[in-house]
PDB file of C-alpha atoms in Angstrom:
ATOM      1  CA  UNK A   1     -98.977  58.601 131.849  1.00  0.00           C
ATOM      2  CA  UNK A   2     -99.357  56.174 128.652  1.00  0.00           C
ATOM      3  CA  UNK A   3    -100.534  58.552 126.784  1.00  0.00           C
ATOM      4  CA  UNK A   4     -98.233  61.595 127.477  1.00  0.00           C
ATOM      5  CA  UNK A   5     -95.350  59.294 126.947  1.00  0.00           C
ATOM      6  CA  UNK A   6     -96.749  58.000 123.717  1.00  0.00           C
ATOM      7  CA  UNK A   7     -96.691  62.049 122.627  1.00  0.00           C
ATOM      8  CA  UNK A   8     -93.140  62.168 123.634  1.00  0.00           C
ATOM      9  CA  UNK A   9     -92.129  59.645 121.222  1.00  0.00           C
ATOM     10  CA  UNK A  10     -94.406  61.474 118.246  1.00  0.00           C
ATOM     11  CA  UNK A  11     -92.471  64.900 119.248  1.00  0.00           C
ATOM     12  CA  UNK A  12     -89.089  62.983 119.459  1.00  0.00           C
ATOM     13  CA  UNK A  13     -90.142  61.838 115.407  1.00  0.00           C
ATOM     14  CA  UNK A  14     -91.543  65.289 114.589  1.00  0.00           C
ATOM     15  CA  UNK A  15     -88.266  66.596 115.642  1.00  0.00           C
ATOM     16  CA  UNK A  16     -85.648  63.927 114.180  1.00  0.00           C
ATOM     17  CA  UNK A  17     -87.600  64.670 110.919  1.00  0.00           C
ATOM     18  CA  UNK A  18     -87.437  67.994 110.590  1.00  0.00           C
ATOM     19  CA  UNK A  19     -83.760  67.616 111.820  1.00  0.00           C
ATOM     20  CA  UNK A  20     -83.277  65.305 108.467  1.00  0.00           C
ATOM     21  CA  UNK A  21     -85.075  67.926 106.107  1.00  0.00           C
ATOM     22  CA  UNK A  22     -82.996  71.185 107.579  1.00  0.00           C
ATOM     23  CA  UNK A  23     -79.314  69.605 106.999  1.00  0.00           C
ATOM     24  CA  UNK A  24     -77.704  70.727 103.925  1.00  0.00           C
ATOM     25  CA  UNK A  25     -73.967  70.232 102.588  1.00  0.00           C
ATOM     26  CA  UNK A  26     -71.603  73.059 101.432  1.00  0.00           C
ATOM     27  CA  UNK A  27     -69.814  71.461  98.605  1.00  0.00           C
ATOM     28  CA  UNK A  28     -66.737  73.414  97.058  1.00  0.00           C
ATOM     29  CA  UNK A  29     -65.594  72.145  93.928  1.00  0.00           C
ATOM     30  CA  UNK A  30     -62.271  72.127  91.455  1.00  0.00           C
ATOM     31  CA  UNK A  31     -61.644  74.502  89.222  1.00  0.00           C
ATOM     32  CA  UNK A  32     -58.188  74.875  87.496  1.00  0.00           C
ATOM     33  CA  UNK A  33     -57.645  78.519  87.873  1.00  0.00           C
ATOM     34  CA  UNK A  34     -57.512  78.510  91.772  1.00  0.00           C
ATOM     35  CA  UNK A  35     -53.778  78.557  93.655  1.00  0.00           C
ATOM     36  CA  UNK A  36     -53.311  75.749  96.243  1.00  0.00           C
ATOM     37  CA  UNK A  37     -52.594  78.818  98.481  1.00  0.00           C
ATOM     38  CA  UNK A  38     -55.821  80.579  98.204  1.00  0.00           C
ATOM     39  CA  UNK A  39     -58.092  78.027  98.502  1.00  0.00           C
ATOM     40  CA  UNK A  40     -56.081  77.340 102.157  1.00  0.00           C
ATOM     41  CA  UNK A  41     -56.588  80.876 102.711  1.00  0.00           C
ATOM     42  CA  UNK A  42     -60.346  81.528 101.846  1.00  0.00           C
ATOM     43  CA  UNK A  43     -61.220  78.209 104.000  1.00  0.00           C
ATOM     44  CA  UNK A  44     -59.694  79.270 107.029  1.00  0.00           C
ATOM     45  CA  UNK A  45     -60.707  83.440 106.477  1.00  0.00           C
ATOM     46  CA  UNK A  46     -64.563  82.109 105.548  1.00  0.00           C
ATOM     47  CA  UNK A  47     -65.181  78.673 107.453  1.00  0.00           C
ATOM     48  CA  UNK A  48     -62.511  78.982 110.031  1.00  0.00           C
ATOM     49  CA  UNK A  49     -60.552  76.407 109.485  1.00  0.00           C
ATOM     50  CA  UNK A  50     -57.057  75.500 111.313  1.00  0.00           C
ATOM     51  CA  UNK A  51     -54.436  75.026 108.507  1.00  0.00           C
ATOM     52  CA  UNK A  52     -54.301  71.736 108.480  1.00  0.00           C
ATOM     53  CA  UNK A  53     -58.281  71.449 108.137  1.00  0.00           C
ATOM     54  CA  UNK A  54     -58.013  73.709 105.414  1.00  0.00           C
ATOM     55  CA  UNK A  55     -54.884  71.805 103.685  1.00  0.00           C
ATOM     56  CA  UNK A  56     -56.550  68.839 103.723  1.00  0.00           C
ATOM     57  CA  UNK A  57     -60.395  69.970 102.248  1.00  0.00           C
ATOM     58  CA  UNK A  58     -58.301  71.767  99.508  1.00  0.00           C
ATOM     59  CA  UNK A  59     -56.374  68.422  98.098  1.00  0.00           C
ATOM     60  CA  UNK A  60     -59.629  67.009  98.450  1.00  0.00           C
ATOM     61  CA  UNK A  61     -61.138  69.160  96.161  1.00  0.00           C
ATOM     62  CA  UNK A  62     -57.736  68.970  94.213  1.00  0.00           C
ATOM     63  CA  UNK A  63     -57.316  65.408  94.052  1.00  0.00           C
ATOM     64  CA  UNK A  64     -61.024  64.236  94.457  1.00  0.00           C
ATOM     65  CA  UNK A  65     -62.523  67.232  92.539  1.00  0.00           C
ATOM     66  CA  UNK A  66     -65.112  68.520  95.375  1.00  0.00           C
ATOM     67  CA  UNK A  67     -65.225  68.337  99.413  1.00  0.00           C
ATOM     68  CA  UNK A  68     -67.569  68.591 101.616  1.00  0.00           C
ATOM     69  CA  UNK A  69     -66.728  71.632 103.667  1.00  0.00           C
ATOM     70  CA  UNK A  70     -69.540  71.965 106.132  1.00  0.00           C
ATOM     71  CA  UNK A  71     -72.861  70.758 107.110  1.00  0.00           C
ATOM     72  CA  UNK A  72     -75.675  71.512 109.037  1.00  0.00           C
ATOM     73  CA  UNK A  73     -78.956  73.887 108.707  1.00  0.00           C
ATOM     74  CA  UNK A  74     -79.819  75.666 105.386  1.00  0.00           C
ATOM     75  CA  UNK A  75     -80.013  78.937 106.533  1.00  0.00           C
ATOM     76  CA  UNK A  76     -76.196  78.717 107.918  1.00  0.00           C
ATOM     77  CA  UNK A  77     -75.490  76.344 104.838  1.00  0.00           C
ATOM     78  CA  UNK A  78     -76.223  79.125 102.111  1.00  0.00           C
ATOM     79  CA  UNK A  79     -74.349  81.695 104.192  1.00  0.00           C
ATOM     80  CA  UNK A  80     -70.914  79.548 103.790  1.00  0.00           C
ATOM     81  CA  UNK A  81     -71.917  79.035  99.989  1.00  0.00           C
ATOM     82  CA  UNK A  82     -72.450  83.170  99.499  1.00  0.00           C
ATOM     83  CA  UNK A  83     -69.233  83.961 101.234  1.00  0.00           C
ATOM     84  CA  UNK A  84     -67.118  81.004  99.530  1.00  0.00           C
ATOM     85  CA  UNK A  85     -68.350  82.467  96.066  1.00  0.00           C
ATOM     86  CA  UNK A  86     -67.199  85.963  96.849  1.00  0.00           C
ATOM     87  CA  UNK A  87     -63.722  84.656  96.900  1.00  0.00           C
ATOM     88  CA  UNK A  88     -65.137  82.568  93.410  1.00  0.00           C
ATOM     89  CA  UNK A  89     -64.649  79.455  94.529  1.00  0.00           C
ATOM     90  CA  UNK A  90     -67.571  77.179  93.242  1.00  0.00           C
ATOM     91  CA  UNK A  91     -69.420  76.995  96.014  1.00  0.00           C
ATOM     92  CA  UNK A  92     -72.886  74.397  96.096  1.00  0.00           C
ATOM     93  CA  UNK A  93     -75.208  73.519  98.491  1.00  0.00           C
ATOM     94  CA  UNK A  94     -76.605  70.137  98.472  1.00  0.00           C
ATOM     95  CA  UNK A  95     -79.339  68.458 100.802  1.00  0.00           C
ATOM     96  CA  UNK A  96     -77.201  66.516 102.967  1.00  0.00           C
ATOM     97  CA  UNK A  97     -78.794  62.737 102.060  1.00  0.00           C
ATOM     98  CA  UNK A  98     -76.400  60.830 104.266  1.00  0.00           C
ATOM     99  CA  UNK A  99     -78.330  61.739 107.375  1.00  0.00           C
TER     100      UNK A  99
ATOM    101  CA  UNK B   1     -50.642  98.431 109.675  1.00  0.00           C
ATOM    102  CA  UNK B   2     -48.868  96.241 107.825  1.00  0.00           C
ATOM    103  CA  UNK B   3     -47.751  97.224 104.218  1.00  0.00           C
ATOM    104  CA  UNK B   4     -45.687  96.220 101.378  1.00  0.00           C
ATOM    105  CA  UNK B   5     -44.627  97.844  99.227  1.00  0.00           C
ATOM    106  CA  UNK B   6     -43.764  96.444  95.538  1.00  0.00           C
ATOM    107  CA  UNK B   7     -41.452  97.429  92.718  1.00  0.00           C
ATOM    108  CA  UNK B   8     -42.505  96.593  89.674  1.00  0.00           C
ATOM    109  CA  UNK B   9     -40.905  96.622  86.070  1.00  0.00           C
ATOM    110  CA  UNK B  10     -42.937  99.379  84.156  1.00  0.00           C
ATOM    111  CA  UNK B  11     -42.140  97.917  81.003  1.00  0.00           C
ATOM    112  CA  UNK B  12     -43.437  94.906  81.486  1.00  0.00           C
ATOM    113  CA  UNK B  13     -46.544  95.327  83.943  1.00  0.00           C
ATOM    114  CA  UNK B  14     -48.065  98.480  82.153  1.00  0.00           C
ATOM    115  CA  UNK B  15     -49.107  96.876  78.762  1.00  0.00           C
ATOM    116  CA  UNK B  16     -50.892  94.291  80.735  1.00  0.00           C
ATOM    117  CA  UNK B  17     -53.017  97.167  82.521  1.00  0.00           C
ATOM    118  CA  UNK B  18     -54.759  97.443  79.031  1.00  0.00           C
ATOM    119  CA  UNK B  19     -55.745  93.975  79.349  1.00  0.00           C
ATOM    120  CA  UNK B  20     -57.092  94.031  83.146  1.00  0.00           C
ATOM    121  CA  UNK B  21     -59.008  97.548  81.934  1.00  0.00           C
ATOM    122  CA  UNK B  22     -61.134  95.154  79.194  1.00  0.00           C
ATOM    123  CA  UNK B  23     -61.394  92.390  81.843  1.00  0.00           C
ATOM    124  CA  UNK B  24     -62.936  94.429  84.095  1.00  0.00           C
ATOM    125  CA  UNK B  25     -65.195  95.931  81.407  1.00  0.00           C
ATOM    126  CA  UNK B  26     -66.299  92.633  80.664  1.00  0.00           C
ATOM    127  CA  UNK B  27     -66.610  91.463  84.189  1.00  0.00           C
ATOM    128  CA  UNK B  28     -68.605  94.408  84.981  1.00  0.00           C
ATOM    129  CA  UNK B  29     -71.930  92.784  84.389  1.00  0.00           C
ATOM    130  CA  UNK B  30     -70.985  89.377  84.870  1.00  0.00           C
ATOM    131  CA  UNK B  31     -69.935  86.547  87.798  1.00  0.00           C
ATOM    132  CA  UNK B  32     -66.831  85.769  87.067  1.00  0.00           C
ATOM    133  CA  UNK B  33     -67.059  82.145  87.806  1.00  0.00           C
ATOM    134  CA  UNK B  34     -71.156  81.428  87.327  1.00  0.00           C
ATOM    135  CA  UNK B  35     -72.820  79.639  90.167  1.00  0.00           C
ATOM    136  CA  UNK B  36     -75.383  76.787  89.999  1.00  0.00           C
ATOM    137  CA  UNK B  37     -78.265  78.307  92.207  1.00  0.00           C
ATOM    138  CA  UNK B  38     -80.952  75.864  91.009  1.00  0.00           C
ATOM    139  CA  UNK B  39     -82.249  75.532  95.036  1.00  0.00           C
ATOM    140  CA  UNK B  40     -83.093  79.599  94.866  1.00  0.00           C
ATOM    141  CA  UNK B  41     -86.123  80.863  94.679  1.00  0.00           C
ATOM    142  CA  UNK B  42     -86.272  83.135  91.580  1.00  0.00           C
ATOM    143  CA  UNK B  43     -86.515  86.511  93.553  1.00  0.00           C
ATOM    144  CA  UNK B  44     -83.811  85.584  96.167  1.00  0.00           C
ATOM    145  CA  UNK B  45     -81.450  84.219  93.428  1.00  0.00           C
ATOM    146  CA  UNK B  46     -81.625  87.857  91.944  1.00  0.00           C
ATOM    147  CA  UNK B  47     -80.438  89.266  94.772  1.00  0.00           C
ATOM    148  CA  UNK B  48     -77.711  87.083  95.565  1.00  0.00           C
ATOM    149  CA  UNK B  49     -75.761  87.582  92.167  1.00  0.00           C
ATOM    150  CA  UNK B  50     -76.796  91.023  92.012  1.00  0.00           C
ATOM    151  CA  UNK B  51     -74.761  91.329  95.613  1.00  0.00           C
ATOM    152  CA  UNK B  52     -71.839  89.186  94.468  1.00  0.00           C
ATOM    153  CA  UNK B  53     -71.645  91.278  91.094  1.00  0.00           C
ATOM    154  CA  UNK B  54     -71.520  94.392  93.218  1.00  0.00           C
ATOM    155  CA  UNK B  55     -68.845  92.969  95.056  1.00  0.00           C
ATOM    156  CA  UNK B  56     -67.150  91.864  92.044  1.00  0.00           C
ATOM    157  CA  UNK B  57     -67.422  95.398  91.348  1.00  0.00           C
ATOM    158  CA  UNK B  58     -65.822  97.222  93.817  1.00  0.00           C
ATOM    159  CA  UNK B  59     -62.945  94.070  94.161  1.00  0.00           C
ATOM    160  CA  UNK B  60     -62.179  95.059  90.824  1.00  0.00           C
ATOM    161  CA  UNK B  61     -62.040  98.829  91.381  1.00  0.00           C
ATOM    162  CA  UNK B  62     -59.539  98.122  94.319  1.00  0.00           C
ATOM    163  CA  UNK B  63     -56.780  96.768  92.313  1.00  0.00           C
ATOM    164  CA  UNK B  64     -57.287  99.549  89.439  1.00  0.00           C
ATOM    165  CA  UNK B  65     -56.647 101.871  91.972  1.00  0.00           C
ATOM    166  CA  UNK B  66     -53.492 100.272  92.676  1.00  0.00           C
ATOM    167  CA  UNK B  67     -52.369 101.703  89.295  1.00  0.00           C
ATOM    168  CA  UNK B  68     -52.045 105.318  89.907  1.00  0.00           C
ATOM    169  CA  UNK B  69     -49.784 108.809  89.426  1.00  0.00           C
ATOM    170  CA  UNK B  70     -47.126 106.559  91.783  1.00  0.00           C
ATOM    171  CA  UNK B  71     -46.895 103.609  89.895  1.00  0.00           C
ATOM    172  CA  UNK B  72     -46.619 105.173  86.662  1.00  0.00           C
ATOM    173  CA  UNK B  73     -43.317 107.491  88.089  1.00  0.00           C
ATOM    174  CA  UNK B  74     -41.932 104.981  90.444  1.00  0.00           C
ATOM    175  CA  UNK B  75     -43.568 101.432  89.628  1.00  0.00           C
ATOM    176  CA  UNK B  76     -44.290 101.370  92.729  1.00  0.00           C
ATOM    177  CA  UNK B  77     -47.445  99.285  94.186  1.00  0.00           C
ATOM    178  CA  UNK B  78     -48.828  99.347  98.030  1.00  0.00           C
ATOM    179  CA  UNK B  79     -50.910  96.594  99.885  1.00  0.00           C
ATOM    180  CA  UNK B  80     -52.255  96.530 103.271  1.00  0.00           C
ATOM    181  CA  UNK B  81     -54.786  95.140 105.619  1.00  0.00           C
ATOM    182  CA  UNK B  82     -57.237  97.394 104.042  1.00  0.00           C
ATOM    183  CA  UNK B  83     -56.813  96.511 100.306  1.00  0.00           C
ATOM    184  CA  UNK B  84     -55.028  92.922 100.598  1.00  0.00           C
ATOM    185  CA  UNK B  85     -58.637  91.235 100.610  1.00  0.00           C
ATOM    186  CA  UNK B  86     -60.241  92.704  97.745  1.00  0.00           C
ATOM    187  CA  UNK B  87     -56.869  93.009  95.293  1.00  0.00           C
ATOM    188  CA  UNK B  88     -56.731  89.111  95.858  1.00  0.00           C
ATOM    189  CA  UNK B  89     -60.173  88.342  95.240  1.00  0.00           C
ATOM    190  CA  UNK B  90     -60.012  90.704  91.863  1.00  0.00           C
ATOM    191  CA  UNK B  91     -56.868  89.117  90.816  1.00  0.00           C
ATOM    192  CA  UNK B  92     -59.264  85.319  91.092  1.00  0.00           C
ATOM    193  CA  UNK B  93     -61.868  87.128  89.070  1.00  0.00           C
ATOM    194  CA  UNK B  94     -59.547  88.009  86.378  1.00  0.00           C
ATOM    195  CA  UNK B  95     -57.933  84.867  86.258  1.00  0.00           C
ATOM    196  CA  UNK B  96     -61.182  83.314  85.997  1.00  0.00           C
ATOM    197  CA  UNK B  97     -62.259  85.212  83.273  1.00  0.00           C
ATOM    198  CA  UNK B  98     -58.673  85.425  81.021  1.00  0.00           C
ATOM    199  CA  UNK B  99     -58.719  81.309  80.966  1.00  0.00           C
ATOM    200  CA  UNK B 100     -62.526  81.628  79.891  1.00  0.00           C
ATOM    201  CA  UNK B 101     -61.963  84.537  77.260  1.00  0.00           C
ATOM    202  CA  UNK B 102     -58.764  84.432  76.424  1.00  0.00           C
ATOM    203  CA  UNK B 103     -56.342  81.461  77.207  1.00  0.00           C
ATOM    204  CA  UNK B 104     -58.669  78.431  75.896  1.00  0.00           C
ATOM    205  CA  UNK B 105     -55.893  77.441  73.246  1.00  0.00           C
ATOM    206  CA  UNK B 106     -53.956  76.337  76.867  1.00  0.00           C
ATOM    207  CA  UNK B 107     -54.927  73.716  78.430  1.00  0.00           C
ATOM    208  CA  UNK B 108     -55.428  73.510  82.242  1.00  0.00           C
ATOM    209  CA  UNK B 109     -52.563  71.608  83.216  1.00  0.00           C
ATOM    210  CA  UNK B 110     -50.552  74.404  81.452  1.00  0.00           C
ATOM    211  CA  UNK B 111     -51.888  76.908  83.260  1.00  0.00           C
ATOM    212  CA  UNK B 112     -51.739  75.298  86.165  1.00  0.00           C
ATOM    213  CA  UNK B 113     -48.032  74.639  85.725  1.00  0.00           C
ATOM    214  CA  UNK B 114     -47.063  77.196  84.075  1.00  0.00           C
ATOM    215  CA  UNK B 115     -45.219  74.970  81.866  1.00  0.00           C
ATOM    216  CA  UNK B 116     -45.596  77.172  78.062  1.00  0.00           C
ATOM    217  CA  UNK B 117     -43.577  77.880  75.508  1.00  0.00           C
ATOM    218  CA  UNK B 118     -43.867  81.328  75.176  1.00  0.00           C
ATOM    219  CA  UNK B 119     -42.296  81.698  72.115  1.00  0.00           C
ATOM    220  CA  UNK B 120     -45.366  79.560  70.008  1.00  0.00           C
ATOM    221  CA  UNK B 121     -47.938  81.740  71.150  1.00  0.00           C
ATOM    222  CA  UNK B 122     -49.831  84.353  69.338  1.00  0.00           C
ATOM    223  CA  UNK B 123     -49.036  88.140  70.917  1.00  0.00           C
ATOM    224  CA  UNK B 124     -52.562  88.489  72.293  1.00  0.00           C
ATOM    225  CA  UNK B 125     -52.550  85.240  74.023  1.00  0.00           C
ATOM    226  CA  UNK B 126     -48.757  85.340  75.083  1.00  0.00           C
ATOM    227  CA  UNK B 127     -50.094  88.907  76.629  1.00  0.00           C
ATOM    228  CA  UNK B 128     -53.094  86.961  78.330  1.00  0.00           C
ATOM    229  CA  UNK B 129     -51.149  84.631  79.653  1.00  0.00           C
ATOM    230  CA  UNK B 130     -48.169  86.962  81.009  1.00  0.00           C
ATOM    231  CA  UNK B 131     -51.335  89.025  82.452  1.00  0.00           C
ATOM    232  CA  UNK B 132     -52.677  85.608  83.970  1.00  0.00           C
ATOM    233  CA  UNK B 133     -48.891  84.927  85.179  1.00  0.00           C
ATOM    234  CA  UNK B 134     -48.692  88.536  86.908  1.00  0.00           C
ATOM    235  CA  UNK B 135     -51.997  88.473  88.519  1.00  0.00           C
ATOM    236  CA  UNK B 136     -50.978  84.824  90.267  1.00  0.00           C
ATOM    237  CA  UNK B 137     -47.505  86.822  91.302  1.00  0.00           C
ATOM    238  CA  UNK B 138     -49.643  89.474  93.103  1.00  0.00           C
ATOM    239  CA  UNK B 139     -51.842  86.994  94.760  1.00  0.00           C
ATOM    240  CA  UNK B 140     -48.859  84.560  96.113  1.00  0.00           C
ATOM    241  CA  UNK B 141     -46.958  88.185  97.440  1.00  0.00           C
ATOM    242  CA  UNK B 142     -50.249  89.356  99.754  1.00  0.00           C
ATOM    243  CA  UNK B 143     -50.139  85.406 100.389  1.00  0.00           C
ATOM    244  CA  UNK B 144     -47.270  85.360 101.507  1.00  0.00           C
ATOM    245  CA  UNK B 145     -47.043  88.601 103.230  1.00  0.00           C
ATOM    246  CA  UNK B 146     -50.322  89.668 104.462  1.00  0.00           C
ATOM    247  CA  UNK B 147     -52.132  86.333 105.075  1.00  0.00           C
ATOM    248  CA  UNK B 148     -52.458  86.227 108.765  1.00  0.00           C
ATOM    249  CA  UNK B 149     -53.893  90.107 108.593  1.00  0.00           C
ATOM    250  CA  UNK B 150     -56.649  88.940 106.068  1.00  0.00           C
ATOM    251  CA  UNK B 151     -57.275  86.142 108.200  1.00  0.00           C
ATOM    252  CA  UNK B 152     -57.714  88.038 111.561  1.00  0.00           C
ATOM    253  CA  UNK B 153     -59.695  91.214 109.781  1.00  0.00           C
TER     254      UNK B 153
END
């Protein structure tokens, strides 16, 4: 029993781990060119936001110069950053350090 | 379908096709606004601007078409579920690349308000900027209009 317990906890680390290394941030950032409007509307087409969501992430970016749009595992991560830079916003992806 | 259908002034909107015919020419082998990829892999990277170029591409070929036999009798433009998407994204991609190419005596709080005296600037970047002006216009109208049928497609 001690010792299948004790590989329980190493599992539980292994996982947590990789669960650290796989998070990523889409980061969209300002650019002077875009309308408020379109930013709105290429947040709630490609990340499905509500419009409020998507109001408030675009002052963000407005006021603050970038926001944090999503986050969560590369693979999904660089999908958001490919389909936010067909509608050429500038579109990053950044390990996600917080977690 | 939805559609709406615009009147435009021929007068004013057809001397600013010349200019969206060289932007496109000049975005044909180029992002319009260049992304930092530095967490690609070389190969992958590749194929990921080669796709959004492509893209680009056709976006841009989309709102060219908008300019045909019709417009040039009746000034007459058409958008609809179908090519609301990719005239919008086009019209970003020329934006992009007329404050980049041609607008840099502005600065970016003028162009983002609008705010310019017209009459102090030189005729090609008075033309830019009209272009730039007209390109918002037809962005804010499938906005306005069509936004909900975008969203839902």
């Amino acid at each position: 029993m001690p010792e299948s317990r004790s590989h329980t906890r190493t599992e539980t680390r292994a996982s947590t781990e990789l669960q650290v290394e796989d998070s990523w941030r889409v980061v969209v950032l300002n650019d002077p060119v875009n309308l408020m409007s379109y930013v709105v509307m290429v947040f709630k087409k490609v990340l499905g936001f509500d419009e409020t969501r998507a109001r408030k992430h675009m002052l963000e970016v407005h006021e603050l110069g970038r926001s944090v749009v999503w986050t969560g595992l590369r693979e999904t991560a660089e999908a958001h950053v490919f389909a936010l830079q067909q509608w050429h916003l500038t579109a990053v992806l950044e390990p996600d350090e917080a977690r | 379908m939805k559609r709406v259908e615009v009147k435009l002034s021929l007068p004013v909107v057809a001397p600013l096709l010349d200019v969206i015919r060289e932007l496109s020419s000049e975005l044909s082998k180029s992002l319009a606004a260049p992304q930092a990829l530095h967490d690609l892999d070389q190969d992958f990277r590749g194929a990921w601007i080669g796709e959004l170029l492509e893209g680009q591409n056709q976006d841009q070929r989309s709102l060219l078409s908008l300019f045909d036999a019709q417009f040039f009798t009746e000034g007459v433009v058409a958008f609809d579920e179908k090519n609301a998407e990719p005239i919008v994204r086009a019209c970003t991609a020329f934006r992009l690349q007329l404050r980049e190419r041609r607008l840099k005596a502005l600065s970016d709080e003028e162009l983002e308000t609008g705010d310019v005296d017209m009459s102090g600037l030189e005729e090609p970047v008075r033309k830019a900027f009209m272009c730039y002006l007209f390109l918002a216009t037809v962005q804010e109208l499938i906005i306005q209009h069509l936004d909900s049928s975008i969203i839902g497609s």
